């Protein structure tokens, strides 16, 4: 299954994406000018605090922004050669599941409690394989269950009969059922305990290698992406403030917000008895467009210019880019 797609073409290309939410109180500028590419089979970590715009970016790729509230106001999203902001809804439904799938944060609410887990995997397969016989698809259900480490003879059980970790495995089986080219994993392990977290991440990476699936791994925790991502983008207040290979972000980070995230990762074996670092303050109010550095109010290196205008992105290498006045 390796080698899907054309190597010269990007699987995903996002350009100048801006997304707003129209709430009853005001307009919220959730994502502002987001641009990035993703190759076939690549894993990209999207890291940042709650409200950084990570999930909104993923929902835009899925075409699942809340109707009448979320709105892409600018930009383009090209997925496997198709401009998905301009395709009809019927085409978008075909792409969901077959080309792109999403694993949501909470397995407890992602599954339908009144359908057996086998039927939930089958449902997705039937939607995308209209000509195939049910018996044939049932075999794929069994294979998917085994692939995620759950015996196929449990397919007639209901979600409440499984533990949290097993439920998330089933959610992954549903997401992978049609062998999508891209998986958006939105905090896939947040609701699980630490040992299960590691198992789920290992499972996802194993499946990724088997199926050459690209993954966008969304998390607030740099520790989670350290072992799994090829590249990392650090997001803050709807913008990417630093991007680079995993090595560049962990060993040569240059943005004060990335430093703060790194300092707040607990380290095993650390001799220091000091309290774990916590970044003070809160992210800025996104009810008004930001015309200065979004991190200015919380940054210990803030200079007058930081509150006057936005820093342009500085390229430190082909892959490592930083938006901070300290680079100028
Ligand atoms: Fe801090 Fe200024 Fe850099 Fe923003 S631009 S992160 S306020 S130093």
Coordinates of N, CA and C and ligand atoms in Angstrom, one line a residue, residues 255-256 293 295-296 299 301-303 306 311 324-326, ligand 1:
X255 N 11.3 30.7 19.6 CA 10.2 31.5 19.9 C 9.9 31.4 21.4
X256 N 9.7 32.5 22.1 CA 9.5 32.5 23.6 C 8.3 31.6 24.0
X293 N 2.1 41.3 18.0 CA 2.5 40.0 18.3 C 1.4 39.4 19.3
X295 N 1.5 37.1 21.3 CA 2.1 36.6 22.6 C 2.6 37.7 23.5
X296 N 2.4 39.0 23.0 CA 3.1 40.1 23.7 C 2.7 40.2 25.2
X299 N 4.8 37.6 27.2 CA 6.1 37.3 26.9 C 7.1 38.1 27.7
X301 N 10.1 38.7 27.1 CA 11.1 39.4 26.3 C 10.4 40.5 25.5
X302 N 9.2 40.8 25.8 CA 8.4 41.8 25.0 C 9.1 43.2 24.9
X303 N 9.1 43.7 23.7 CA 9.7 45.0 23.4 C 8.7 45.9 22.9
X306 N 6.9 45.0 19.7 CA 6.1 43.8 19.7 C 4.6 44.2 19.9
X311 N 5.4 40.6 13.9 CA 6.7 40.2 13.3 C 6.4 39.4 12.1
X324 N 8.9 36.2 15.3 CA 9.2 36.9 16.5 C 10.2 38.0 16.2
X325 N 10.0 39.2 16.9 CA 10.9 40.4 16.7 C 12.3 40.1 17.2
X326 N 12.5 39.1 18.1 CA 13.8 38.8 18.5 C 14.7 38.3 17.4
Ligands
LIG1 FE1 7.9 38.1 22.6 FE2 8.1 40.2 21.0 FE3 8.8 37.8 20.2 FE4 6.3 38.4 20.6 S1 7.6 39.3 19.1 S2 7.3 36.5 21.2 S3 6.4 39.7 22.4 S4 9.8 38.9 21.8

